């Protein structure tokens, strides 16, 4: 890329949700176009950046990933500090990970700025035959809580670019 280009905006976006829903692989797919079935390989990374052009402006996204802190209330307030966007990720083959979205949203709203843009993400859409969360349930929750919503597959690369671009464009729009 052209590293002499000036950065117009830096947006911090945090990934939250239960362990094993695919947060790290969504980020790996978005930032490096990679995917791994072995999660251990990517543990410990704080955040990844990716620079995009939105509306002729250079937007640097800084996407934060939890490193095994997914236990309830274990994510610290430093993680949320300064975040202008959040992606609430569940595994669409694991009902419990969707049911926990209520908690994650509550925790997010307790820490983050009220203007934060939030996107609900049902990941692993490639495992369609194992679906445990009807799309209507997620849509209803998203509508009620004023969240964007998308289903993704980090494995097949479905909607990954789109969901990050959507949230970043929306963040750009209000900043
Ligand atoms: P995290 O704990 O939320 O960060 O989850 P990971 O990104 O580490 O993923 C947990 C497991 O789910 C790993 O074995 C991944 O390879 C797998 N995984 C992640 N995303 C997908 C996906 O879109 N489809 C499928 N089939 N597996 C996925
Ligand atoms: Mg992870």
Coordinates of N, CA, C and O and ligand atoms in Angstrom, one line a residue:
X1 N 0.8 -1.2 0.0 CA 0.0 0.0 0.0 C 0.9 1.3 0.0 O 2.1 1.2 0.0
X2 N 0.2 2.4 -0.1 CA 0.9 3.7 -0.1 C 0.9 4.2 1.3 O 0.0 4.8 1.8
X3 N 2.1 4.0 2.0 CA 2.2 4.4 3.4 C 2.4 5.9 3.6 O 2.4 6.4 4.7
X4 N 2.6 6.6 2.5 CA 2.7 8.1 2.7 C 1.4 8.7 2.8 O 1.3 9.9 3.2
X5 N 0.3 8.0 2.5 CA -1.0 8.6 2.6 C -1.4 8.9 4.0 O -1.2 8.2 4.9
X6 N -2.0 10.1 4.2 CA -2.4 10.5 5.5 C -3.7 9.8 6.0 O -4.5 9.4 5.2
X7 N -3.7 9.5 7.3 CA -4.9 8.9 7.9 C -5.9 10.0 8.3 O -5.5 10.8 9.1
X8 N -7.1 9.9 7.8 CA -8.1 10.9 8.2 C -8.8 10.5 9.5 O -9.2 11.4 10.3
X9 N -9.1 9.2 9.7 CA -9.8 8.8 10.9 C -9.2 7.5 11.4 O -8.8 6.6 10.6
X10 N -9.2 7.3 12.7 CA -8.9 6.0 13.3 C -10.1 5.6 14.1 O -10.5 6.3 15.0
X11 N -10.7 4.4 13.8 CA -11.9 4.0 14.5 C -11.6 2.7 15.2 O -11.1 1.7 14.6
X12 N -11.8 2.7 16.5 CA -11.6 1.4 17.3 C -13.0 0.7 17.4 O -14.0 1.2 17.7
X13 N -12.9 -0.6 17.0 CA -14.1 -1.5 17.0 C -13.7 -2.7 17.9 O -12.6 -3.3 17.7
X14 N -14.6 -3.1 18.8 CA -14.3 -4.2 19.6 C -15.1 -5.4 19.2 O -16.3 -5.3 18.9
X15 N -14.5 -6.6 19.3 CA -15.2 -7.9 19.1 C -15.6 -8.4 20.4 O -14.7 -8.6 21.3
X16 N -16.8 -8.8 20.6 CA -17.2 -9.5 21.9 C -18.2 -10.6 21.6 O -18.8 -10.7 20.5
X17 N -18.3 -11.5 22.6 CA -19.1 -12.7 22.4 C -18.4 -13.9 23.0 O -17.3 -13.8 23.4
X18 N -19.2 -15.0 23.2 CA -18.6 -16.1 23.8 C -17.4 -16.7 23.1 O -17.1 -16.4 22.0
X19 N -16.7 -17.5 23.9 CA -15.5 -18.2 23.3 C -16.0 -19.1 22.2 O -17.0 -19.7 22.3
X20 N -15.1 -19.2 21.2 CA -15.3 -20.2 20.1 C -16.4 -19.9 19.1 O -16.7 -20.7 18.2
X21 N -16.9 -18.7 19.1 CA -18.0 -18.3 18.1 C -17.3 -17.9 16.8 O -18.0 -17.8 15.8
X22 N -16.0 -17.6 16.8 CA -15.3 -17.2 15.6 C -14.8 -15.8 15.5 O -14.5 -15.3 14.4
X23 N -14.7 -15.1 16.6 CA -14.3 -13.7 16.6 C -12.9 -13.6 16.0 O -12.6 -12.7 15.1
X24 N -12.0 -14.4 16.5 CA -10.6 -14.3 16.0 C -10.5 -14.6 14.5 O -9.7 -14.0 13.8
X25 N -11.2 -15.6 14.1 CA -11.2 -16.0 12.6 C -11.9 -14.9 11.7 O -11.4 -14.7 10.6
X26 N -12.9 -14.3 12.3 CA -13.5 -13.2 11.5 C -12.5 -12.1 11.3 O -12.3 -11.5 10.2
X27 N -11.7 -11.8 12.4 CA -10.7 -10.7 12.3 C -9.5 -11.2 11.4 O -9.0 -10.4 10.6
X28 N -9.1 -12.4 11.5 CA -8.1 -12.9 10.6 C -8.5 -12.9 9.1 O -7.7 -12.5 8.2
X29 N -9.8 -13.2 8.9 CA -10.3 -13.1 7.5 C -10.3 -11.7 7.0 O -9.9 -11.4 5.9
X30 N -10.8 -10.8 7.8 CA -10.9 -9.4 7.4 C -9.5 -8.7 7.2 O -9.3 -8.0 6.3
X31 N -8.7 -8.9 8.2 CA -7.4 -8.2 8.2 C -6.3 -8.8 7.3 O -5.5 -8.1 6.7
X32 N -6.3 -10.1 7.2 CA -5.3 -10.8 6.4 C -5.8 -11.8 5.4 O -5.0 -12.4 4.7
X33 N -7.1 -11.9 5.2 CA -7.7 -12.9 4.4 C -7.2 -14.3 4.7 O -6.9 -15.1 3.8
X34 N -7.1 -14.6 6.0 CA -6.7 -15.9 6.4 C -7.8 -16.6 7.2 O -8.7 -15.9 7.8
X35 N -7.7 -17.9 7.4 CA -8.6 -18.6 8.2 C -7.8 -19.8 8.8 O -7.0 -20.4 8.1
X36 N -8.1 -20.1 10.1 CA -7.4 -21.3 10.7 C -8.5 -22.1 11.5 O -9.3 -21.5 12.2
X37 N -8.3 -23.4 11.4 CA -9.2 -24.3 12.2 C -8.6 -24.4 13.6 O -9.2 -24.8 14.6
X38 N -7.3 -24.0 13.7 CA -6.6 -24.1 15.0 C -6.5 -22.7 15.6 O -5.6 -21.9 15.2
X39 N -7.3 -22.4 16.6 CA -7.4 -21.1 17.2 C -6.2 -20.7 18.0 O -5.9 -19.5 18.1
X40 N -5.5 -21.7 18.6 CA -4.4 -21.4 19.5 C -3.3 -20.6 18.8 O -2.7 -19.8 19.4
X41 N -3.2 -20.8 17.5 CA -2.2 -20.1 16.7 C -2.3 -18.6 16.8 O -1.3 -17.9 16.6
X42 N -3.5 -18.1 17.0 CA -3.7 -16.6 17.0 C -4.0 -16.0 18.4 O -4.3 -14.8 18.5
X43 N -3.9 -16.8 19.4 CA -4.2 -16.2 20.7 C -3.2 -15.2 21.2 O -2.0 -15.2 20.8
X44 N -3.6 -14.2 21.9 CA -2.7 -13.2 22.4 C -2.6 -11.9 21.7 O -2.0 -10.9 22.1
X45 N -3.2 -11.9 20.5 CA -3.2 -10.6 19.7 C -4.2 -9.6 20.2 O -5.4 -9.9 20.4
X46 N -3.7 -8.4 20.5 CA -4.6 -7.4 21.0 C -5.6 -6.8 20.0 O -6.8 -6.8 20.2
X47 N -5.0 -6.4 18.9 CA -5.9 -5.8 17.8 C -5.2 -5.9 16.5 O -3.9 -6.1 16.4
X48 N -5.9 -5.8 15.4 CA -5.4 -5.8 14.1 C -5.9 -4.5 13.4 O -7.0 -4.0 13.8
X49 N -5.1 -3.9 12.5 CA -5.6 -2.8 11.8 C -5.7 -3.0 10.3 O -5.1 -3.9 9.8
X50 N -6.7 -2.3 9.8 CA -6.8 -2.4 8.3 C -7.3 -1.0 7.8 O -8.2 -0.4 8.4
X51 N -6.6 -0.5 6.8 CA -6.9 0.8 6.3 C -7.8 0.7 5.1 O -7.5 -0.1 4.2
X52 N -8.9 1.5 5.1 CA -9.8 1.5 4.0 C -10.1 2.9 3.5 O -9.9 3.8 4.3
X53 N -10.6 3.0 2.3 CA -11.0 4.3 1.8 C -12.6 4.3 1.9 O -13.2 3.4 1.3
X54 N -13.1 5.3 2.6 CA -14.5 5.4 2.7 C -14.8 6.9 2.3 O -14.3 7.8 2.9
X55 N -15.6 7.1 1.3 CA -16.0 8.4 0.9 C -14.8 9.3 0.6 O -14.7 10.4 1.0
X56 N -13.8 8.7 -0.1 CA -12.5 9.4 -0.4 C -11.7 9.8 0.8 O -10.7 10.5 0.7
X57 N -12.0 9.2 2.0 CA -11.2 9.5 3.2 C -10.5 8.2 3.6 O -11.0 7.1 3.3
X58 N -9.3 8.4 4.2 CA -8.6 7.2 4.6 C -8.9 6.9 6.0 O -8.7 7.7 6.9
X59 N -9.5 5.7 6.2 CA -10.0 5.3 7.5 C -9.2 4.1 8.0 O -9.2 3.1 7.3
X60 N -8.6 4.3 9.1 CA -7.8 3.2 9.7 C -8.7 2.5 10.8 O -9.1 3.2 11.7
X61 N -9.0 1.3 10.5 CA -9.8 0.6 11.5 C -8.9 -0.2 12.5 O -7.9 -0.8 12.0
X62 N -9.2 -0.1 13.7 CA -8.4 -0.8 14.7 C -9.3 -1.8 15.4 O -10.2 -1.4 16.2
X63 N -9.2 -3.1 15.1 CA -10.2 -4.0 15.5 C -9.6 -4.9 16.7 O -8.6 -5.6 16.5
X64 N -10.3 -4.8 17.8 CA -9.8 -5.4 19.0 C -10.4 -6.8 19.2 O -11.6 -6.9 19.0
X65 N -9.6 -7.7 19.6 CA -10.1 -9.1 19.8 C -9.8 -9.5 21.3 O -8.7 -9.2 21.8
X66 N -10.7 -10.2 21.9 CA -10.5 -10.7 23.2 C -9.5 -11.9 23.1 O -9.6 -12.7 22.2
X67 N -8.6 -12.0 24.1 CA -7.7 -13.2 24.1 C -8.0 -14.0 25.3 O -7.4 -14.0 26.3
X68 N -9.1 -14.8 25.1 CA -9.5 -15.7 26.2 C -10.0 -15.1 27.4 O -10.0 -15.6 28.5
X69 N -10.6 -13.9 27.3 CA -11.2 -13.2 28.4 C -12.7 -13.3 28.4 O -13.4 -12.4 28.9
X70 N -13.3 -14.3 27.6 CA -14.7 -14.2 27.3 C -15.6 -14.6 28.5 O -16.8 -14.6 28.3
X71 N -15.0 -15.0 29.6 CA -15.9 -15.3 30.8 C -16.7 -14.0 31.1 O -16.2 -12.9 31.0
X72 N -17.9 -14.3 31.6 CA -18.7 -13.1 31.9 C -18.0 -12.1 32.9 O -17.4 -12.5 33.9
X73 N -18.1 -10.9 32.5 CA -17.5 -9.8 33.2 C -16.0 -9.8 33.3 O -15.4 -9.0 34.1
X74 N -15.3 -10.6 32.5 CA -13.8 -10.7 32.6 C -13.1 -9.7 31.7 O -12.0 -9.4 31.8
X75 N -13.9 -9.2 30.7 CA -13.4 -8.2 29.8 C -13.3 -6.9 30.5 O -14.2 -6.4 31.1
X76 N -12.1 -6.3 30.5 CA -11.9 -5.1 31.3 C -12.4 -3.8 30.6 O -12.6 -3.8 29.4
X77 N -12.6 -2.8 31.4 CA -13.1 -1.5 30.8 C -12.0 -0.9 29.8 O -12.4 -0.2 28.9
X78 N -10.8 -1.3 30.0 CA -9.7 -0.8 29.0 C -10.0 -1.3 27.6 O -9.8 -0.6 26.6
X79 N -10.6 -2.5 27.5 CA -10.9 -3.1 26.2 C -11.9 -2.2 25.5 O -11.9 -2.0 24.3
X80 N -12.9 -1.7 26.2 CA -14.0 -0.9 25.6 C -13.6 0.6 25.4 O -14.3 1.2 24.6
X81 N -12.6 1.0 26.1 CA -12.3 2.5 26.1 C -12.0 3.0 24.7 O -11.2 2.5 24.0
X82 N -12.8 4.0 24.4 CA -12.5 4.7 23.1 C -13.2 4.0 21.9 O -13.0 4.4 20.8
X83 N -13.9 2.9 22.1 CA -14.5 2.1 21.0 C -15.7 2.9 20.4 O -16.5 3.5 21.2
X84 N -15.7 3.0 19.1 CA -16.8 3.7 18.5 C -17.7 2.7 17.8 O -18.8 3.0 17.2
X85 N -17.3 1.4 17.8 CA -18.1 0.3 17.2 C -17.9 -1.0 18.0 O -16.8 -1.1 18.6
X86 N -18.9 -1.8 17.9 CA -18.8 -3.1 18.5 C -19.5 -4.2 17.7 O -20.5 -3.9 17.1
X87 N -18.8 -5.4 17.6 CA -19.4 -6.5 16.9 C -19.7 -7.6 17.9 O -18.8 -8.1 18.6
X88 N -21.0 -7.8 18.1 CA -21.5 -8.9 19.0 C -21.6 -10.2 18.3 O -22.6 -10.3 17.5
X89 N -20.7 -11.1 18.5 CA -20.7 -12.3 17.7 C -21.2 -13.5 18.4 O -20.8 -13.8 19.5
X90 N -22.1 -14.2 17.7 CA -22.6 -15.5 18.3 C -22.3 -16.6 17.2 O -22.1 -16.2 16.0
X91 N -22.4 -17.8 17.6 CA -22.3 -18.9 16.6 C -23.7 -19.4 16.3 O -24.4 -19.8 17.2
X92 N -24.1 -19.3 15.0 CA -25.5 -19.7 14.7 C -25.8 -21.2 14.9 O -27.0 -21.5 14.8
X93 N -24.8 -22.0 15.2 CA -25.1 -23.4 15.5 C -25.1 -23.6 17.0 O -25.3 -24.8 17.4
X94 N -24.9 -22.6 17.8 CA -24.9 -22.7 19.3 C -25.9 -21.7 19.9 O -25.6 -20.5 20.1
X95 N -27.1 -22.2 20.2 CA -28.1 -21.4 20.8 C -27.7 -20.5 22.0 O -28.0 -19.4 22.1
X96 N -26.9 -21.2 22.8 CA -26.5 -20.5 24.1 C -25.6 -19.2 23.8 O -25.8 -18.2 24.4
X97 N -24.9 -19.3 22.7 CA -24.0 -18.1 22.4 C -24.9 -17.0 21.9 O -24.5 -15.8 22.1
X98 N -26.1 -17.3 21.4 CA -27.0 -16.2 21.0 C -27.7 -15.7 22.2 O -27.9 -14.5 22.4
X99 N -28.2 -16.6 23.1 CA -28.9 -16.2 24.3 C -28.0 -15.3 25.2 O -28.5 -14.4 25.9
X100 N -26.7 -15.5 25.1 CA -25.7 -14.7 25.9 C -25.5 -13.3 25.3 O -24.9 -12.4 25.9
X101 N -26.1 -13.0 24.1 CA -25.9 -11.7 23.5 C -26.5 -10.6 24.4 O -26.0 -9.5 24.4
X102 N -27.6 -11.0 25.1 CA -28.2 -10.0 26.1 C -27.2 -9.5 27.1 O -27.1 -8.3 27.4
X103 N -26.5 -10.5 27.7 CA -25.4 -10.1 28.7 C -24.3 -9.3 28.1 O -23.9 -8.3 28.7
X104 N -23.9 -9.7 26.9 CA -22.8 -9.0 26.3 C -23.2 -7.6 25.9 O -22.4 -6.6 26.1
X105 N -24.4 -7.4 25.5 CA -24.9 -6.1 25.2 C -25.0 -5.2 26.4 O -24.7 -4.1 26.4
X106 N -25.5 -5.8 27.5 CA -25.6 -5.1 28.8 C -24.2 -4.7 29.2 O -24.0 -3.5 29.7
X107 N -23.3 -5.6 29.1 CA -21.9 -5.3 29.6 C -21.3 -4.1 28.7 O -20.7 -3.2 29.2
X108 N -21.6 -4.3 27.4 CA -21.1 -3.2 26.4 C -21.7 -1.9 26.8 O -21.0 -0.9 26.9
X109 N -23.0 -1.9 27.0 CA -23.7 -0.6 27.3 C -23.3 0.0 28.6 O -23.3 1.2 28.8
X110 N -22.8 -0.8 29.5 CA -22.3 -0.4 30.8 C -20.9 0.3 30.7 O -20.5 1.1 31.5
X111 N -20.2 -0.1 29.6 CA -18.8 0.4 29.5 C -18.6 1.5 28.4 O -17.8 2.3 28.5
X112 N -19.4 1.3 27.3 CA -19.1 2.1 26.1 C -19.9 3.4 26.1 O -20.9 3.5 26.8
X113 N -19.5 4.3 25.2 CA -20.2 5.5 24.9 C -21.6 5.2 24.3 O -21.7 4.2 23.6
X114 N -22.6 6.0 24.6 CA -24.0 5.7 24.2 C -24.1 5.8 22.7 O -25.0 5.2 22.1
X115 N -23.2 6.5 22.0 CA -23.3 6.6 20.5 C -22.6 5.5 19.8 O -22.6 5.5 18.6
X116 N -22.1 4.5 20.5 CA -21.4 3.3 19.9 C -22.4 2.6 18.9 O -23.5 2.4 19.1
X117 N -21.8 2.3 17.7 CA -22.5 1.6 16.7 C -22.3 0.1 16.9 O -21.2 -0.4 17.1
X118 N -23.4 -0.7 17.0 CA -23.3 -2.1 17.4 C -23.9 -3.0 16.2 O -24.9 -2.7 15.7
X119 N -23.1 -4.0 15.9 CA -23.6 -5.0 14.9 C -23.6 -6.3 15.5 O -22.7 -6.8 16.1
X120 N -24.8 -7.0 15.4 CA -24.9 -8.4 15.8 C -24.5 -9.3 14.6 O -25.0 -9.1 13.5
X121 N -23.7 -10.3 14.9 CA -23.2 -11.2 13.9 C -23.4 -12.6 14.2 O -23.0 -13.1 15.3
X122 N -24.1 -13.3 13.4 CA -24.3 -14.8 13.5 C -23.3 -15.4 12.6 O -23.5 -15.5 11.4
X123 N -22.2 -15.9 13.2 CA -21.2 -16.5 12.4 C -21.3 -18.0 12.2 O -22.1 -18.7 12.9
X124 N -20.6 -18.6 11.3 CA -20.6 -20.0 10.8 C -21.8 -20.3 10.0 O -22.4 -21.4 10.1
X125 N -22.2 -19.4 9.1 CA -23.3 -19.6 8.2 C -23.0 -20.7 7.2 O -24.0 -21.3 6.6
X126 N -21.8 -21.2 7.1 CA -21.5 -22.3 6.2 C -22.1 -23.6 6.8 O -22.3 -24.6 6.1
X127 N -22.3 -23.6 8.1 CA -22.8 -24.9 8.8 C -24.4 -24.8 8.8 O -25.0 -25.0 9.9
X128 N -25.0 -24.5 7.7 CA -26.4 -24.3 7.6 C -27.3 -25.4 8.1 O -28.3 -25.2 8.8
X129 N -26.8 -26.6 8.0 CA -27.6 -27.8 8.4 C -27.6 -27.9 9.9 O -28.5 -28.6 10.5
X130 N -26.7 -27.2 10.6 CA -26.7 -27.2 12.1 C -27.3 -26.0 12.7 O -27.1 -25.8 13.9
X131 N -27.9 -25.2 11.9 CA -28.5 -23.9 12.4 C -29.3 -24.2 13.7 O -30.2 -25.0 13.7
X132 N -29.0 -23.4 14.8 CA -29.8 -23.5 16.0 C -30.4 -22.1 16.3 O -31.2 -22.0 17.3
X133 N -30.1 -21.1 15.6 CA -30.7 -19.8 15.8 C -31.4 -19.3 14.5 O -30.8 -19.0 13.5
X134 N -32.8 -19.3 14.5 CA -33.5 -18.9 13.3 C -33.1 -17.4 13.0 O -32.9 -16.6 14.0
X135 N -33.1 -17.1 11.8 CA -32.7 -15.7 11.4 C -33.7 -14.7 12.0 O -33.3 -13.6 12.4
X136 N -35.0 -15.1 12.1 CA -36.0 -14.2 12.6 C -35.8 -13.8 14.0 O -36.0 -12.7 14.4
X137 N -35.3 -14.8 14.8 CA -35.0 -14.5 16.3 C -33.9 -13.4 16.4 O -34.0 -12.5 17.2
X138 N -32.9 -13.5 15.5 CA -31.8 -12.6 15.6 C -32.2 -11.2 15.0 O -31.9 -10.2 15.6
X139 N -33.0 -11.2 14.0 CA -33.5 -10.0 13.4 C -34.4 -9.2 14.4 O -34.3 -8.0 14.5
X140 N -35.2 -10.0 15.1 CA -36.1 -9.4 16.1 C -35.3 -8.8 17.2 O -35.6 -7.6 17.6
X141 N -34.3 -9.5 17.7 CA -33.5 -9.0 18.8 C -32.7 -7.7 18.3 O -32.7 -6.7 19.0
X142 N -32.2 -7.8 17.1 CA -31.4 -6.6 16.5 C -32.3 -5.4 16.4 O -31.9 -4.3 16.7
X143 N -33.5 -5.6 15.9 CA -34.5 -4.5 15.7 C -34.8 -3.9 17.1 O -34.8 -2.7 17.2
X144 N -35.1 -4.7 18.1 CA -35.5 -4.3 19.4 C -34.4 -3.5 20.1 O -34.6 -2.5 20.7
X145 N -33.2 -3.9 19.8 CA -32.0 -3.3 20.5 C -31.3 -2.3 19.6 O -30.2 -1.7 20.0
X146 N -31.8 -2.1 18.4 CA -31.3 -1.1 17.5 C -29.8 -1.4 17.1 O -28.9 -0.6 17.1
X147 N -29.7 -2.7 16.6 CA -28.4 -3.2 16.2 C -28.5 -3.5 14.7 O -29.5 -3.8 14.2
X148 N -27.3 -3.3 14.0 CA -27.3 -3.9 12.7 C -27.1 -5.4 12.8 O -26.7 -5.9 13.9
X149 N -27.5 -6.1 11.8 CA -27.4 -7.6 11.9 C -27.0 -8.2 10.6 O -27.4 -7.8 9.5
X150 N -26.1 -9.2 10.7 CA -25.6 -9.9 9.5 C -25.2 -11.3 9.9 O -24.7 -11.5 11.0
X151 N -25.4 -12.3 9.0 CA -24.8 -13.6 9.2 C -23.6 -13.7 8.3 O -23.6 -13.2 7.2
X152 N -22.6 -14.4 8.9 CA -21.3 -14.4 8.2 C -20.7 -15.8 8.3 O -21.1 -16.7 9.1
X153 N -19.7 -16.1 7.4 CA -18.9 -17.2 7.5 C -17.4 -16.8 7.4 O -17.0 -16.4 6.3
X154 N -16.7 -16.9 8.4 CA -15.2 -16.6 8.3 C -14.6 -17.7 7.5 O -13.6 -17.4 6.7
X155 N -15.1 -18.9 7.6 CA -14.5 -20.0 6.8 C -14.6 -19.7 5.3 O -13.7 -19.8 4.5
X156 N -15.9 -19.5 4.9 CA -16.1 -19.3 3.4 C -16.0 -17.8 3.0 O -16.2 -17.5 1.8
X157 N -15.7 -17.0 3.9 CA -15.5 -15.5 3.6 C -16.8 -14.8 3.2 O -16.8 -13.8 2.5
X158 N -17.9 -15.4 3.7 CA -19.2 -14.8 3.3 C -19.6 -13.6 4.2 O -19.6 -13.8 5.4
X159 N -19.8 -12.5 3.6 CA -20.3 -11.3 4.3 C -19.2 -10.7 5.3 O -19.6 -9.8 6.0
X160 N -18.0 -11.2 5.3 CA -17.0 -10.7 6.3 C -16.6 -9.3 6.0 O -16.7 -8.4 6.8
X161 N -16.2 -9.1 4.7 CA -15.8 -7.8 4.3 C -17.0 -6.8 4.4 O -16.9 -5.7 4.9
X162 N -18.2 -7.3 4.0 CA -19.4 -6.5 4.1 C -19.7 -6.0 5.5 O -20.1 -4.9 5.7
X163 N -19.6 -6.9 6.4 CA -20.1 -6.5 7.8 C -19.1 -5.5 8.4 O -19.5 -4.5 9.0
X164 N -17.8 -5.6 8.1 CA -16.8 -4.6 8.6 C -17.0 -3.3 7.9 O -17.0 -2.3 8.5
X165 N -17.2 -3.4 6.6 CA -17.4 -2.2 5.8 C -18.7 -1.5 6.2 O -18.7 -0.2 6.3
X166 N -19.7 -2.2 6.5 CA -21.0 -1.6 6.9 C -20.9 -0.9 8.2 O -21.3 0.3 8.3
X167 N -20.3 -1.5 9.2 CA -20.1 -0.9 10.5 C -19.2 0.3 10.4 O -19.5 1.4 11.0
X168 N -18.1 0.2 9.7 CA -17.2 1.3 9.6 C -17.8 2.5 8.8 O -17.5 3.7 9.1
X169 N -18.6 2.2 7.8 CA -19.2 3.3 7.0 C -20.2 4.0 7.9 O -20.3 5.2 7.9
X170 N -20.9 3.2 8.7 CA -21.9 3.8 9.6 C -21.2 4.7 10.7 O -21.7 5.8 11.1
X171 N -20.1 4.2 11.2 CA -19.3 5.0 12.2 C -18.8 6.2 11.5 O -18.9 7.3 12.1
X172 N -18.3 6.1 10.3 CA -17.8 7.3 9.6 C -18.9 8.3 9.4 O -18.7 9.5 9.6
X173 N -20.1 7.8 9.1 CA -21.3 8.7 8.9 C -21.6 9.6 10.1 O -22.0 10.7 9.9
X174 N -21.4 9.1 11.3 CA -21.8 9.9 12.5 C -20.6 10.6 13.1 O -20.8 11.3 14.1
X175 N -19.4 10.5 12.5 CA -18.2 11.2 13.1 C -17.7 12.3 12.2 O -18.3 12.5 11.1
Ligands
LIG1 P1 -13.2 -17.1 19.2 O1 -13.0 -17.9 20.5 O2 -14.6 -16.4 19.2 O3 -12.1 -16.2 18.8 O4 -13.4 -18.2 18.1 P2 -12.3 -18.6 17.0 O5 -12.1 -17.6 15.9 O6 -11.0 -19.1 17.7 O7 -13.0 -19.9 16.3 C1 -13.4 -21.0 17.1 C2 -13.5 -22.2 16.2 O8 -14.5 -22.1 15.2 C3 -12.2 -22.5 15.4 O9 -12.0 -23.9 15.3 C4 -12.5 -21.9 14.1 O10 -11.7 -22.5 13.0 C5 -14.0 -22.2 13.9 N1 -14.6 -21.2 13.1 C6 -14.5 -19.8 13.1 N2 -15.3 -19.2 12.2 C7 -15.9 -20.2 11.5 C8 -16.8 -20.3 10.4 O11 -17.3 -19.3 9.9 N3 -17.3 -21.5 10.0 C9 -16.8 -22.7 10.6 N4 -17.3 -23.8 10.2 N5 -15.9 -22.7 11.7 C10 -15.5 -21.5 12.1
LIG2 MG1 -10.4 -15.7 19.9

